[in-house]
Coordinates of C-alpha atoms in Angstrom, one line a residue:
M1 CA -105.4 107.6 -7.4
R2 CA -104.7 105.2 -4.5
I3 CA -105.6 102.2 -6.5
V4 CA -102.2 101.8 -8.2
P5 CA -100.2 101.7 -4.9
A6 CA -102.7 99.2 -3.5
L7 CA -102.3 97.0 -6.5
T8 CA -98.5 97.4 -6.4
R9 CA -98.5 96.3 -2.7
A10 CA -100.7 93.3 -3.6
A11 CA -98.4 92.4 -6.5
A12 CA -95.3 92.7 -4.3
V13 CA -96.9 90.3 -1.7
G14 CA -97.7 87.9 -4.5
V15 CA -94.1 87.9 -5.9
A16 CA -92.7 87.4 -2.4
A17 CA -95.0 84.4 -1.9
V18 CA -93.9 82.9 -5.2
L19 CA -90.2 83.4 -4.4
A20 CA -90.7 81.9 -1.0
A21 CA -92.3 78.8 -2.6
V22 CA -89.5 78.5 -5.1
T23 CA -86.9 78.8 -2.3
L24 CA -88.6 76.1 -0.2
T25 CA -88.8 73.8 -3.3
A26 CA -85.1 74.3 -4.0
C27 CA -84.2 73.5 -0.4
G28 CA -86.4 70.5 -0.5
S29 CA -84.7 69.3 -3.7
D30 CA -81.2 69.7 -2.1
S31 CA -82.4 67.7 1.0
A32 CA -83.8 65.0 -1.3
G33 CA -80.6 64.9 -3.3
E34 CA -78.5 64.4 -0.1
A35 CA -80.9 61.7 1.0
D36 CA -80.6 59.9 -2.3
N37 CA -76.8 60.2 -2.4
P38 CA -75.5 60.4 1.1
Y39 CA -71.9 59.3 0.2
N40 CA -71.4 61.9 -2.7
L41 CA -71.0 59.2 -5.3
L42 CA -70.7 59.8 -9.0
Q43 CA -73.9 57.7 -9.4
P44 CA -76.2 57.2 -6.4
G45 CA -76.1 53.6 -5.2
V46 CA -73.0 52.7 -7.3
L47 CA -69.4 52.8 -6.0
R48 CA -67.2 53.4 -9.0
A49 CA -63.8 52.0 -8.2
G50 CA -60.5 52.5 -10.1
T51 CA -58.4 49.3 -10.0
L52 CA -55.8 47.3 -12.0
T53 CA -56.2 44.3 -14.3
D54 CA -52.8 42.7 -13.8
A55 CA -51.8 42.5 -10.2
P56 CA -52.9 39.1 -8.7
P57 CA -53.6 38.1 -6.0
N58 CA -54.5 41.7 -4.9
V59 CA -56.4 43.1 -7.9
Y60 CA -56.8 41.6 -11.3
L61 CA -59.2 40.6 -14.1
K62 CA -60.2 36.9 -14.4
D63 CA -62.7 35.6 -16.9
G64 CA -63.9 39.1 -17.5
K65 CA -64.5 39.9 -13.8
F66 CA -62.5 42.1 -11.5
T67 CA -61.4 40.1 -8.4
G68 CA -58.5 39.7 -5.9
F69 CA -58.2 40.2 -2.2
D70 CA -58.6 44.0 -2.3
N71 CA -61.5 44.0 -4.7
D72 CA -63.5 41.2 -3.1
L73 CA -63.0 42.9 0.3
L74 CA -64.3 46.1 -1.1
V75 CA -67.4 44.4 -2.6
A76 CA -68.2 42.9 0.8
A77 CA -67.8 46.2 2.6
A78 CA -69.9 48.1 0.0
D79 CA -72.6 45.5 0.4
K80 CA -72.9 46.5 4.0
L81 CA -73.8 50.0 2.8
G82 CA -76.2 48.7 0.1
L83 CA -73.9 49.8 -2.7
R84 CA -73.0 48.0 -5.9
V85 CA -69.3 48.2 -7.0
E86 CA -68.5 49.1 -10.6
F87 CA -64.8 48.4 -11.3
V88 CA -62.8 50.2 -14.0
G89 CA -59.3 49.2 -15.0
T90 CA -56.6 51.9 -15.1
D91 CA -52.8 52.3 -14.7
F92 CA -51.5 52.7 -11.1
S93 CA -49.5 55.8 -12.1
G94 CA -52.7 57.8 -12.7
L95 CA -55.0 56.2 -10.2
L96 CA -54.7 58.5 -7.3
A97 CA -55.1 61.7 -9.4
Q98 CA -58.1 60.1 -11.0
V99 CA -59.6 59.4 -7.6
N100 CA -59.1 63.0 -6.5
N101 CA -60.4 64.4 -9.7
R102 CA -63.6 62.3 -9.2
K103 CA -63.2 60.1 -12.1
F104 CA -63.6 57.3 -9.5
D105 CA -65.2 57.3 -6.1
I106 CA -62.5 55.1 -4.7
G107 CA -59.1 53.6 -5.5
S108 CA -58.6 49.8 -4.9
S109 CA -55.1 48.6 -5.6
S110 CA -53.2 47.6 -2.5
I111 CA -52.2 51.2 -2.1
T112 CA -49.7 51.8 0.7
I113 CA -50.3 54.9 2.8
T114 CA -47.5 57.5 2.5
E115 CA -47.2 61.1 3.5
A116 CA -46.6 62.1 -0.1
R117 CA -49.8 60.3 -1.3
K118 CA -51.8 62.0 1.5
K119 CA -51.3 65.3 -0.4
T120 CA -53.3 63.9 -3.3
V121 CA -56.0 61.7 -1.7
D122 CA -57.5 60.8 1.7
F123 CA -57.1 57.2 3.0
G124 CA -59.4 54.9 4.8
N125 CA -58.2 52.6 7.7
G126 CA -55.5 50.2 6.7
Y127 CA -56.9 46.7 5.7
D128 CA -53.7 44.9 4.8
F129 CA -50.0 44.8 5.1
G130 CA -47.4 44.0 2.5
Y131 CA -43.8 43.2 1.7
L132 CA -41.4 44.5 -0.9
G133 CA -40.3 41.7 -3.2
L134 CA -37.1 41.3 -5.2
N135 CA -37.9 39.4 -8.4
V136 CA -35.0 38.3 -10.6
P137 CA -34.5 36.0 -13.7
A138 CA -33.8 32.4 -12.9
G139 CA -30.0 31.9 -12.4
S140 CA -29.4 35.4 -11.2
T141 CA -26.8 35.8 -8.4
L142 CA -28.7 38.6 -6.8
S143 CA -30.0 37.6 -3.3
S144 CA -30.7 40.8 -1.4
F145 CA -31.8 44.4 -1.8
D146 CA -28.4 45.6 -0.7
E147 CA -26.9 44.2 -4.0
L148 CA -28.9 46.4 -6.4
A149 CA -26.5 49.3 -6.7
G150 CA -25.4 49.6 -10.3
K151 CA -28.0 47.1 -11.5
R152 CA -30.8 47.8 -14.0
V153 CA -33.9 47.8 -11.7
V154 CA -37.5 48.1 -13.0
V155 CA -40.5 49.3 -11.0
V156 CA -44.1 50.3 -11.7
Q157 CA -44.3 54.1 -11.8
G158 CA -45.8 55.8 -8.8
T159 CA -45.7 52.8 -6.5
V160 CA -44.1 52.4 -3.1
Q161 CA -41.5 50.3 -4.8
D162 CA -40.7 53.2 -7.0
D163 CA -40.3 55.4 -3.9
Y164 CA -38.0 52.8 -2.3
A165 CA -35.8 52.5 -5.4
T166 CA -35.5 56.3 -5.7
T167 CA -34.7 56.7 -2.0
K168 CA -31.9 54.1 -2.3
G169 CA -30.5 56.0 -5.3
L170 CA -31.1 53.2 -7.8
D171 CA -32.3 55.3 -10.7
P172 CA -35.0 52.7 -11.7
V173 CA -36.6 52.0 -15.0
R174 CA -40.2 53.0 -14.6
V175 CA -43.1 51.2 -16.5
P176 CA -46.8 51.8 -16.3
D177 CA -48.0 48.4 -15.1
Y178 CA -46.9 45.0 -13.7
N179 CA -47.0 43.3 -17.1
G180 CA -44.4 45.8 -18.3
A181 CA -42.1 45.0 -15.3
L182 CA -42.5 41.3 -16.0
N183 CA -41.7 41.7 -19.6
Q184 CA -38.5 43.6 -18.8
L185 CA -37.3 40.6 -16.7
K186 CA -38.4 38.0 -19.4
A187 CA -36.6 40.0 -22.1
G188 CA -33.4 40.3 -20.0
T189 CA -33.5 44.1 -20.2
A190 CA -33.7 44.4 -16.4
D191 CA -31.6 42.7 -13.7
A192 CA -34.4 42.9 -11.0
W193 CA -37.9 44.0 -10.4
I194 CA -38.8 45.5 -7.0
S195 CA -42.4 44.3 -6.6
P196 CA -45.2 44.1 -4.1
A197 CA -44.1 40.7 -2.7
E198 CA -47.5 39.0 -3.0
I199 CA -47.7 40.0 -6.6
G200 CA -44.1 39.0 -7.2
E201 CA -44.6 35.6 -5.7
K202 CA -47.6 34.9 -7.8
T203 CA -45.8 36.1 -10.9
A204 CA -42.8 33.8 -10.1
A205 CA -45.1 30.8 -9.5
D206 CA -46.8 31.4 -12.9
S207 CA -43.5 31.9 -14.8
G208 CA -42.6 28.3 -15.3
G209 CA -39.4 28.7 -13.4
K210 CA -38.1 31.6 -15.4
I211 CA -38.4 34.1 -12.5
T212 CA -37.7 33.8 -8.8
V213 CA -38.2 35.8 -5.7
A214 CA -34.7 36.4 -4.3
A215 CA -35.7 38.4 -1.2
K216 CA -38.5 40.3 0.5
E217 CA -38.9 42.7 3.4
L218 CA -41.9 44.2 5.3
S219 CA -43.3 47.5 4.0
P220 CA -43.4 50.2 6.6
A221 CA -47.1 51.2 6.3
P222 CA -50.4 49.4 5.7
T223 CA -52.5 49.4 2.5
A224 CA -55.8 51.2 2.3
Y225 CA -58.5 52.4 -0.1
A226 CA -58.1 55.9 -1.5
F227 CA -60.8 58.6 -1.5
A228 CA -61.1 62.0 -3.0
K229 CA -60.0 64.8 -0.7
G230 CA -62.9 65.9 1.5
N231 CA -65.3 63.0 0.8
D232 CA -65.5 62.2 4.5
A233 CA -69.0 60.8 4.3
L234 CA -67.9 57.9 2.0
R235 CA -64.6 57.4 3.8
E236 CA -66.2 57.2 7.3
A237 CA -69.0 54.9 6.0
L238 CA -66.5 52.5 4.4
N239 CA -64.3 52.5 7.5
K240 CA -67.3 51.3 9.5
A241 CA -68.3 48.8 6.9
L242 CA -64.7 47.5 6.8
D243 CA -64.8 46.9 10.6
E244 CA -68.0 44.9 10.0
V245 CA -66.5 42.6 7.4
I246 CA -63.5 42.1 9.7
A247 CA -65.7 41.2 12.6
D248 CA -67.9 38.8 10.6
G249 CA -65.0 36.8 9.3
T250 CA -64.9 37.9 5.7
W251 CA -61.4 39.4 6.0
T252 CA -60.1 36.2 7.5
R253 CA -61.7 34.1 4.8
L254 CA -60.4 36.2 2.0
N255 CA -56.9 36.3 3.6
A256 CA -56.9 32.5 3.7
Q257 CA -58.2 32.3 0.1
Y258 CA -55.7 34.7 -1.5
Y259 CA -52.7 34.3 0.8
P260 CA -52.8 30.7 2.0
G261 CA -50.3 30.1 4.8
R262 CA -49.3 33.8 5.0
A263 CA -48.1 34.8 8.5
I264 CA -49.7 38.0 9.9
P265 CA -47.3 40.4 11.7
A266 CA -48.0 40.5 15.4
D267 CA -48.3 44.3 15.4
F268 CA -50.8 44.4 12.5
A269 CA -54.6 44.7 13.0
P270 CA -56.9 45.5 10.0
G271 CA -59.4 48.3 10.2
S272 CA -59.9 50.7 13.1
G273 CA -58.4 48.3 15.6
A274 CA -61.7 48.3 17.5
V275 CA -62.6 44.8 16.3
T276 CA -60.7 41.6 16.0
A277 CA -60.6 39.4 13.0
P278 CA -61.6 35.8 13.8
S279 CA -58.8 33.2 13.4
A280 CA -58.9 31.1 10.3
A281 CA -60.3 27.6 10.6
P282 CA -57.6 25.0 10.7
S283 CA -57.1 23.2 7.4
A284 CA -58.0 19.6 7.1
A285 CA -55.2 17.1 7.7
S286 CA -53.8 15.6 4.5

């Protein structure tokens, strides 16, 4: 009669051993997963970046390849971490939400840090500064931001320029991308476009004299890459890698390549501020 309890106890010990083994295996799998994907990426080893196709010299598509100051800098920083960057084009108006919803690991699009945007995403250290530009059709009498009241002003939806126009009470026309803003000026359906100045200057230079930059002013905050809320592992790793590409001269080289002759504000330092960007080599005398 005691055989059954003995067998029951033996079975119970066996079951406990199996459960323990399963638990250890599961824990081992979790540890292995973390080791394979330490930055919580959508795909281990690949940094999926949301960006724009039409905003040179910051971010744009050229000959089928995503490039520009922001994107090239990101590729260099990601390389320090052994990551390959996969760029995907999107509209700026949806970029930050897409980053936080984990459609992308990171947002790269000359994104100015603002308190409102911090409610949607986390930001890395600032890597660039920017100006607001005032683009107008050739022949326009507009010459300053103070003259925009009552004018038809176009902005790209969700940008700092949109915020600026709204704060100034301008009731701007909002379009989803920079080509849309440019087309408004070309068609004469807008009196002015408040642009990121670097993009506005490039657009004016490529317009064949049809568009000019009437004025510009320094933006109040730096630009940075955007990360999903809580993905501190990726954000901190990219911050460190950013400092490395600042220290090794990559930032300086790309700044000279994409913004030749651009003056850097005395109070601006890219990255954490713990490293110093080397000075650009002097250009050859002509």
